[in-house]
Tab-separated table of C-alpha atoms and ligand atoms in Angstrom:
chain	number	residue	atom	x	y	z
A	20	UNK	CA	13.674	-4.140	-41.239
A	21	UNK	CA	11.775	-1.590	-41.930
A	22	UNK	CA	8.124	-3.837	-40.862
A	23	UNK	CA	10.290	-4.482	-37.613
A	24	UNK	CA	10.429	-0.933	-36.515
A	25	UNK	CA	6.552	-0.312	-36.786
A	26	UNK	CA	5.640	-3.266	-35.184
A	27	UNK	CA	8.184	-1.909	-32.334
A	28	UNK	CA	6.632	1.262	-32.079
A	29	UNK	CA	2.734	0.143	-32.444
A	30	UNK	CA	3.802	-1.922	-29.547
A	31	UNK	CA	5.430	0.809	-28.242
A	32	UNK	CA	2.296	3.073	-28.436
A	33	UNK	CA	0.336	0.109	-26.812
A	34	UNK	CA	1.967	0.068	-23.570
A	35	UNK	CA	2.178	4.134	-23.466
A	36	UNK	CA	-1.573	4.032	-23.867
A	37	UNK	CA	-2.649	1.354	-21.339
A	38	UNK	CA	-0.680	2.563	-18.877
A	39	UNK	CA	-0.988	6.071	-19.278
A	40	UNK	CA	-2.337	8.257	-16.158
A	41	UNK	CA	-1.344	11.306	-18.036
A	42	UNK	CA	-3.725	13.995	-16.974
A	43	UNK	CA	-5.157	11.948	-14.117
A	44	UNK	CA	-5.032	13.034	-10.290
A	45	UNK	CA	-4.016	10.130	-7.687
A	46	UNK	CA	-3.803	10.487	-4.363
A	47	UNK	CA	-1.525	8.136	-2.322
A	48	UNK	CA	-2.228	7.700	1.510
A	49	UNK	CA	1.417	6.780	3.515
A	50	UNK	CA	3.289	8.365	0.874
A	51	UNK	CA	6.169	9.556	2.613
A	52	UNK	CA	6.778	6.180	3.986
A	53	UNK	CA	9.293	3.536	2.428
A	54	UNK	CA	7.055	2.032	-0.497
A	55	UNK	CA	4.821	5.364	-0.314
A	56	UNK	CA	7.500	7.112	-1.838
A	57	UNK	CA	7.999	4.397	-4.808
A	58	UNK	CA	4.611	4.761	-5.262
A	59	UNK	CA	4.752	8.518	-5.988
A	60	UNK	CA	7.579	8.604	-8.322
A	61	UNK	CA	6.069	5.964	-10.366
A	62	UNK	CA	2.952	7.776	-10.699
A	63	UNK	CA	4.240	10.722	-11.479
A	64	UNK	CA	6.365	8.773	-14.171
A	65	UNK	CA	3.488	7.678	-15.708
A	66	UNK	CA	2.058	11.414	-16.273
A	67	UNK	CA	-0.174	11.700	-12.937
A	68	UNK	CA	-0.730	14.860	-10.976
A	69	UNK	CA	0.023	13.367	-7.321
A	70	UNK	CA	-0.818	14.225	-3.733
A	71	UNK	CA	1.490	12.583	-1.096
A	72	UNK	CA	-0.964	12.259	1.789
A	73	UNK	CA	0.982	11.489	5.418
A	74	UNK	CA	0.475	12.510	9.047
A	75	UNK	CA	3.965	13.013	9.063
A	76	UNK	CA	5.093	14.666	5.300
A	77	UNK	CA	8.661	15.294	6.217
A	78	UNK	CA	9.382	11.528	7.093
A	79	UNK	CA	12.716	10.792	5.169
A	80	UNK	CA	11.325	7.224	3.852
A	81	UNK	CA	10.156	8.173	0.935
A	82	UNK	CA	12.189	11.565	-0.088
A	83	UNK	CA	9.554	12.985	-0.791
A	84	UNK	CA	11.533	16.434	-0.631
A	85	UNK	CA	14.566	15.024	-3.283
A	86	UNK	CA	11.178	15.201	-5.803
A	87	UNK	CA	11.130	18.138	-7.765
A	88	UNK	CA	8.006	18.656	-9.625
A	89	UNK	CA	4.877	20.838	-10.495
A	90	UNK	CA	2.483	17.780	-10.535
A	91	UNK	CA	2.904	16.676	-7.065
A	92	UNK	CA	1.262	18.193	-3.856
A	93	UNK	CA	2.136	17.189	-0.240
A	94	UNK	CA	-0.208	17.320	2.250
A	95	UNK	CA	-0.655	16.532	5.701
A	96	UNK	CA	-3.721	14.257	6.826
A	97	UNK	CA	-4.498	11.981	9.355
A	98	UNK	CA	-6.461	9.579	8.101
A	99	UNK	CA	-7.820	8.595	11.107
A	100	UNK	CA	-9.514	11.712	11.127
A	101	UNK	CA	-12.804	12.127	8.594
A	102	UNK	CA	-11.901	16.563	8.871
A	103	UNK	CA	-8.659	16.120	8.051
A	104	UNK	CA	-9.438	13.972	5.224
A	105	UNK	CA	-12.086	15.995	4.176
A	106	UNK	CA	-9.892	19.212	4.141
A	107	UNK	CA	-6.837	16.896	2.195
A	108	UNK	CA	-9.529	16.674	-0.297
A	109	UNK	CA	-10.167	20.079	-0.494
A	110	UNK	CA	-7.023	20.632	-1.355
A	111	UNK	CA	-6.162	17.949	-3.828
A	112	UNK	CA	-9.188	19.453	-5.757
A	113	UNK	CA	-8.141	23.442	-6.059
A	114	UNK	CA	-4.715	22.487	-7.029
A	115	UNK	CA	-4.408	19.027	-8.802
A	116	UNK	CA	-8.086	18.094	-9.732
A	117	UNK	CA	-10.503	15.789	-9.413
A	118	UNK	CA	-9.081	12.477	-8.304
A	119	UNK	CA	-9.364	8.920	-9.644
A	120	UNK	CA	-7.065	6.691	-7.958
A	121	UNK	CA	-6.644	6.260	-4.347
A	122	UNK	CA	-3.736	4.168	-3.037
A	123	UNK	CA	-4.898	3.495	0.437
A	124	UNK	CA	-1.152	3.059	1.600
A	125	UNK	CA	-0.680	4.428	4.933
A	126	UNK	CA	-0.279	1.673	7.604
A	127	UNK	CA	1.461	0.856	11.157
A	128	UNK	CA	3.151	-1.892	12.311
A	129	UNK	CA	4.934	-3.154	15.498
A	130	UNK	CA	8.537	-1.524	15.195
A	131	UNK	CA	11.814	-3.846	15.554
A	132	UNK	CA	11.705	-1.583	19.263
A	133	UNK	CA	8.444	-2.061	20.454
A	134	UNK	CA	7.258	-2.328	23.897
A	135	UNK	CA	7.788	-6.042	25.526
A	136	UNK	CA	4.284	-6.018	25.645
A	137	UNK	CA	3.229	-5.334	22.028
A	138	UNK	CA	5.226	-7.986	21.363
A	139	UNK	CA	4.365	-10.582	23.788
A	140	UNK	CA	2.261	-13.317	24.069
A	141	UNK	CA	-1.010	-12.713	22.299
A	142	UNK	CA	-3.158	-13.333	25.838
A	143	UNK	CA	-1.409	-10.128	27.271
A	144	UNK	CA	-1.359	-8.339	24.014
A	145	UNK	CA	-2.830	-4.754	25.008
A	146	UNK	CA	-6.559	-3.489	24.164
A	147	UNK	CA	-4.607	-0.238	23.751
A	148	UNK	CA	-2.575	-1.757	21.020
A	149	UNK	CA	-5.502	-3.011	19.408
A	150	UNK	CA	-7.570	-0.166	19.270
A	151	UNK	CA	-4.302	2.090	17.695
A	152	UNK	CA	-3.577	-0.234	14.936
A	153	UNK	CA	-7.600	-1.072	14.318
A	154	UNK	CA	-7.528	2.912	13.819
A	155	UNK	CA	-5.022	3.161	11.323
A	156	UNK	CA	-4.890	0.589	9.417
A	157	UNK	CA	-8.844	-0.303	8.649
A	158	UNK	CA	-10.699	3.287	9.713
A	159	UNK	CA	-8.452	4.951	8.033
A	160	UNK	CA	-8.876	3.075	5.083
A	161	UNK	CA	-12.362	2.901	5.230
A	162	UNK	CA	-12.807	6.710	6.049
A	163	UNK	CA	-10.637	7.432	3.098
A	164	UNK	CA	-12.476	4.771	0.872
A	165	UNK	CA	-15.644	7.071	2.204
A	166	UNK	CA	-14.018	10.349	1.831
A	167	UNK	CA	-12.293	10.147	-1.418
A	168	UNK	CA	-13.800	7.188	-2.924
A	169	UNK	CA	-17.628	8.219	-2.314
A	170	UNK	CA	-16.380	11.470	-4.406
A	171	UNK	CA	-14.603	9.404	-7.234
A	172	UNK	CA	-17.610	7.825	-7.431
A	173	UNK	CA	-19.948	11.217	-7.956
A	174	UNK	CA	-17.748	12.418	-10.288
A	175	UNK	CA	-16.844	9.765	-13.217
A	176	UNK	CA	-15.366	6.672	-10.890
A	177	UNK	CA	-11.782	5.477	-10.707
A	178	UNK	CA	-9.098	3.076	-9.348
A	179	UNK	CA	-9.130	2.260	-5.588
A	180	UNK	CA	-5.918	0.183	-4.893
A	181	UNK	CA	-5.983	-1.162	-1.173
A	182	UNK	CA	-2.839	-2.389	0.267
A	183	UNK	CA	-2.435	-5.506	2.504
A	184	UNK	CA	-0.238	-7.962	3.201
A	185	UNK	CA	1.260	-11.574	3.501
A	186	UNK	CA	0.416	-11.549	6.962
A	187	UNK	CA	-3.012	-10.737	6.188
A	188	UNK	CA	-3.834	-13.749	3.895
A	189	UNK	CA	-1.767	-16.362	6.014
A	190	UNK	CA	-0.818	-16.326	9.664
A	191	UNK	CA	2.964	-15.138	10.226
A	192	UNK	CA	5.544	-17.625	10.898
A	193	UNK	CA	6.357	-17.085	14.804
A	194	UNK	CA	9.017	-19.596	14.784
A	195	UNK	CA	11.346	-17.176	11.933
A	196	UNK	CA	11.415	-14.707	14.936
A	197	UNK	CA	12.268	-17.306	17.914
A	198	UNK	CA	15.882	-15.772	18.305
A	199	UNK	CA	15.566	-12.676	19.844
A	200	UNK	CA	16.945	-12.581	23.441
A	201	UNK	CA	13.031	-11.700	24.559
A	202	UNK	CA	9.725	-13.482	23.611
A	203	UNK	CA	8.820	-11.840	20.136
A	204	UNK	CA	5.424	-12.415	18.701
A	205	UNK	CA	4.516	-10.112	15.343
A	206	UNK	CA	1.166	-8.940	16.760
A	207	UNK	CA	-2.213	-10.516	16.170
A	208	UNK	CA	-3.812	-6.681	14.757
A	209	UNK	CA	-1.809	-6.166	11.941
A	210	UNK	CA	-3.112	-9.376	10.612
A	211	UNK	CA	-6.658	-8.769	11.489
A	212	UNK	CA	-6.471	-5.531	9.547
A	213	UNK	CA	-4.844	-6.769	6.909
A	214	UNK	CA	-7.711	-9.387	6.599
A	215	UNK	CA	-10.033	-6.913	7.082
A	216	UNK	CA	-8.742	-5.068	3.725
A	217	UNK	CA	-9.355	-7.913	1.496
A	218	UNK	CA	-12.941	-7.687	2.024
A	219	UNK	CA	-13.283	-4.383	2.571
A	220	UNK	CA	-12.000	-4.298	-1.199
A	221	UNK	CA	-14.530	-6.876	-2.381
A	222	UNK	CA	-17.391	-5.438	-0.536
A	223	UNK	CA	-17.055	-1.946	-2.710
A	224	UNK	CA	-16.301	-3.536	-5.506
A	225	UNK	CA	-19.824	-4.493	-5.582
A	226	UNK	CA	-21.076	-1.457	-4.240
A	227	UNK	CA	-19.475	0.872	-6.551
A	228	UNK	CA	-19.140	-1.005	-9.975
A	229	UNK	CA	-22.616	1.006	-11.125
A	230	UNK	CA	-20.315	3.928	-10.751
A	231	UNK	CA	-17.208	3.264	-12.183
A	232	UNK	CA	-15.130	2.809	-9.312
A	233	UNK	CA	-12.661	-0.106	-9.222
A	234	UNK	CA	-11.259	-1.307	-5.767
A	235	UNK	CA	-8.662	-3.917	-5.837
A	236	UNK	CA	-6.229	-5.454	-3.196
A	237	UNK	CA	-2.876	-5.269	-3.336
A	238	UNK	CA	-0.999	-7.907	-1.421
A	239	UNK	CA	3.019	-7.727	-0.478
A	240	UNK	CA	5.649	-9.733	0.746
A	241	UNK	CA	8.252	-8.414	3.085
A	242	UNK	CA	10.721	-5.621	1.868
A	243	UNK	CA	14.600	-5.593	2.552
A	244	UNK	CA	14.999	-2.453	5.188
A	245	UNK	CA	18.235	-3.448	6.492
A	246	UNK	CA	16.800	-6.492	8.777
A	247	UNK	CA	19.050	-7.735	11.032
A	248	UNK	CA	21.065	-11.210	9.519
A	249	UNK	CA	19.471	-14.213	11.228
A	250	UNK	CA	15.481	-12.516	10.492
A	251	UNK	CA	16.602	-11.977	6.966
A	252	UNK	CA	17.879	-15.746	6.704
A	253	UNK	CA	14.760	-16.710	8.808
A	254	UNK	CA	12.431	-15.110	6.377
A	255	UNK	CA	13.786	-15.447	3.079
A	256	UNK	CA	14.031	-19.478	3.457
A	257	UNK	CA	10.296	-19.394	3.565
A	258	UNK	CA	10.304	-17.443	0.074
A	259	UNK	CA	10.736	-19.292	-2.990
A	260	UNK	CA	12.718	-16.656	-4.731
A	261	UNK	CA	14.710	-16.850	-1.990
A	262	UNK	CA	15.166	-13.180	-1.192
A	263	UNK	CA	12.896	-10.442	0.206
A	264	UNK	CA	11.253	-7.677	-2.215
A	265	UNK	CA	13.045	-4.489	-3.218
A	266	UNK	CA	11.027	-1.253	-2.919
A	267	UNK	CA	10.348	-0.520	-6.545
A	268	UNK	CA	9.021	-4.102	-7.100
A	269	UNK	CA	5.446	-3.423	-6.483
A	270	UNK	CA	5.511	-0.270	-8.761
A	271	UNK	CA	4.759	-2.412	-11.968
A	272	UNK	CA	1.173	-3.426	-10.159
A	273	UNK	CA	0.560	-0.077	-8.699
A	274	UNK	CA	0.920	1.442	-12.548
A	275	UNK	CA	-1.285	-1.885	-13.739
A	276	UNK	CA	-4.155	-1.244	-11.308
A	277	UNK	CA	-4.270	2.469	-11.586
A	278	UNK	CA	-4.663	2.872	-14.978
A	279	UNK	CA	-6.621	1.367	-17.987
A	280	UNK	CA	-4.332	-1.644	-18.459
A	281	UNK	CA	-6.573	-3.134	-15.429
A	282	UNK	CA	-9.832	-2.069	-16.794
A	283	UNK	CA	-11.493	-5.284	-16.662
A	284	UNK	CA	-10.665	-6.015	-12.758
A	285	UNK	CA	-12.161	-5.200	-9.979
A	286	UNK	CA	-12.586	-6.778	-6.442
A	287	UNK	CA	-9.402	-8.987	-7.056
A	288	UNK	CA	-6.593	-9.735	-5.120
A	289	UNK	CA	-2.878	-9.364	-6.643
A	290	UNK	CA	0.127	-11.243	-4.818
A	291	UNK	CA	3.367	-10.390	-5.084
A	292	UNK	CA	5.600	-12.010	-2.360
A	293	UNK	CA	8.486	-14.183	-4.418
A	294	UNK	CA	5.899	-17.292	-3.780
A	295	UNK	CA	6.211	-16.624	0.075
A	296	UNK	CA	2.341	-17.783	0.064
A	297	UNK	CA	2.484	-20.688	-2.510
A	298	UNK	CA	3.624	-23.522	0.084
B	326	NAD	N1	7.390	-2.800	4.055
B	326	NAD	C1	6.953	-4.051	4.030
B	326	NAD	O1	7.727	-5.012	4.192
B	326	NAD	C2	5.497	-4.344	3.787
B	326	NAD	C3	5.088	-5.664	3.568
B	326	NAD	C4	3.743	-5.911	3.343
B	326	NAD	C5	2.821	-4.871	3.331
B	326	NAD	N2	3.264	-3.608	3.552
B	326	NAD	C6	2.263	-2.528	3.554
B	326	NAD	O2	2.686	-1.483	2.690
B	326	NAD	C7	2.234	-0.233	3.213
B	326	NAD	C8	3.415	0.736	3.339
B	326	NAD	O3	4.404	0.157	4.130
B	326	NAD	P1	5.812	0.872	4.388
B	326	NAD	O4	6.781	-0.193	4.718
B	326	NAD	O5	6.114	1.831	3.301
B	326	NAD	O6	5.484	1.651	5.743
B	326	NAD	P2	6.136	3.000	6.328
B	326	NAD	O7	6.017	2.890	7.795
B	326	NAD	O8	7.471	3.231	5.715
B	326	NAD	O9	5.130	4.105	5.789
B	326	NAD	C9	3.836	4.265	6.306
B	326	NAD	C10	3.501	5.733	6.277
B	326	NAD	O10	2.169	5.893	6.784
B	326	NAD	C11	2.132	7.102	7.532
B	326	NAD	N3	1.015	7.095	8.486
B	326	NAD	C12	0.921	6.386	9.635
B	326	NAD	N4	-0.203	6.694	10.284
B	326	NAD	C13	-0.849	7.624	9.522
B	326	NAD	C14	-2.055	8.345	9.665
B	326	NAD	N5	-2.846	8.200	10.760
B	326	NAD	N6	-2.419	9.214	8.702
B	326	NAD	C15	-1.623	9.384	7.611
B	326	NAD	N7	-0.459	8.738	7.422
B	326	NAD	C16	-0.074	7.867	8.375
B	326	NAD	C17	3.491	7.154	8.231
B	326	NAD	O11	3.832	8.475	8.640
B	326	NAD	C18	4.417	6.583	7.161
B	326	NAD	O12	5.042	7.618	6.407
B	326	NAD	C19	1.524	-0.534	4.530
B	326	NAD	O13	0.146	-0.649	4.290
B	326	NAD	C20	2.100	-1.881	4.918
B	326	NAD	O14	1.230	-2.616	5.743
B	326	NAD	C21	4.574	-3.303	3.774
């Protein structure tokens, strides 16, 4: 009985100490947003000092204000803005420390509500549209992958985790969104971007291995957020598990690639989308 308890806690110990990020500093980009928010609590969970980064702190996703602890710093940023990262920065280093992880996080998509015409047919889709979500989703990233990375990687390295998506690896299914009353298309950008992060990843995980820094993709399936009945039936037969992904299910990979229990990988690609890829 006795042998049985120590082998528990060795094992115990083991998984406190891989996936420790006591004492660490990680920054997540997005973070009052739905899976933002997941991300944060996790993090702190696991011992991190955390700044929530978002052009828009207060948004009630994430509750972000429910979160009651001396470890976690919210800032606004606009990480389409090199300043304003520079300044979030500035920030995260008087009162948290020196970071090493980055959760490039924050994101937009095409609303449910968006305009007929960022949801039409891809031949009228608007160069305005483009340029927004090309913005966003990949200059942002790549300014805060300049920003924030190019300082983990004076000072010691770190863990880059870079988010994408389903619809970044494999073209969405138009046909699951065929029955709304108006032509829907899910627009062509937010798969370009998403693309665009996979190798965005790869390229500075080459660039950066000398110093430490690891930069690995993170790749989701859709999350349940109260869809409407027939896209929730539409989507979920194309998913294996047969369901769509609750928010806290991509917490285990976020606390994997952050810390040391993912010391060995970098430039990889993790999927998580109940199989949604696999036929
Ligand atoms: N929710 C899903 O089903 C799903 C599926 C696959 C991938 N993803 C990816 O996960 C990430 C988070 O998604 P989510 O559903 O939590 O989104 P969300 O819309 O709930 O959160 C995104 C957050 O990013 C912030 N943001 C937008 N522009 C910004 C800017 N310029 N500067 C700083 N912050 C900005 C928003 O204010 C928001 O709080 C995104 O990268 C998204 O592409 C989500």
């Amino acid at each position: 009985m006795n042998g049985d308890y120590r082998v528990k806690d060795n094992y115990m110990n083991v998984i406190d100490n891989i996936f420790s990020l006591s004492g660490k500093t990680a920054i997540v980009t997005g973070a009052a947003g739905q899976l933002g928010g997941e991300y944060v609590r996790a993090l702190l969970g696991a011992g991190a000092n955390v700044a929530a980064l978002d052009i828009r702190p207060d948004n009630s996703k994430g509750n972000l204000k429910e979160i009651d602890s001396e470890r976690l710093q919210l800032i606004t940023v606009d990480i389409t803005r090199r300043a304003s990262i520079e300044s979030a920065l500035e920030k995260v280093l008087t009162h948290l420390g020196t970071p090493s992880v980055l959760i490039n996080n924050a994101a937009i998509d095409a609303p449910p509500n968006a305009s007929e015409q960022e949801t039409g047919p891809f031949e009228t889709y608007p160069e305005s549209s483009w340029d927004v979500m090309m913005n966003v989703n990949l200059k942002g990233v790549f300014l805060c992958c300049q920003v924030i990375g190019g300082h983990m990687a004076r000072t010691g390295g770190g863990s880059i985790i870079n988010i994408s998506s389903i619809y970044g690896m494999v073209s969405p299914d138009q046909r699951i969104y065929e029955y709304k009353d108006k032509p829907f298309f899910k627009p062509v950008t937010y798969s370009v971007t998403k693309s665009g992060i996979l190798n965005l990843s790869r390229y500075l995980a080459t660039y950066w291995a000398k110093n430490n820094v690891r930069v690995n993709t993170l790749t989701l399936g859709g999350v349940f957020n109260n869809q409407d009945n027939v896209f929730l039936k539409n989507y979920t037969d194309k998913v294996p598990l047969g369901r769509m992904a609750k928010q806290n299910e991509y917490n285990g990979a976020i606390l994997y690639l952050a810390s040391g229990a993912s010391s060995y990988m970098t430039g990889a690609n993790i999927i998580i989308d109940g199989g949604y890829s696999c036929w």
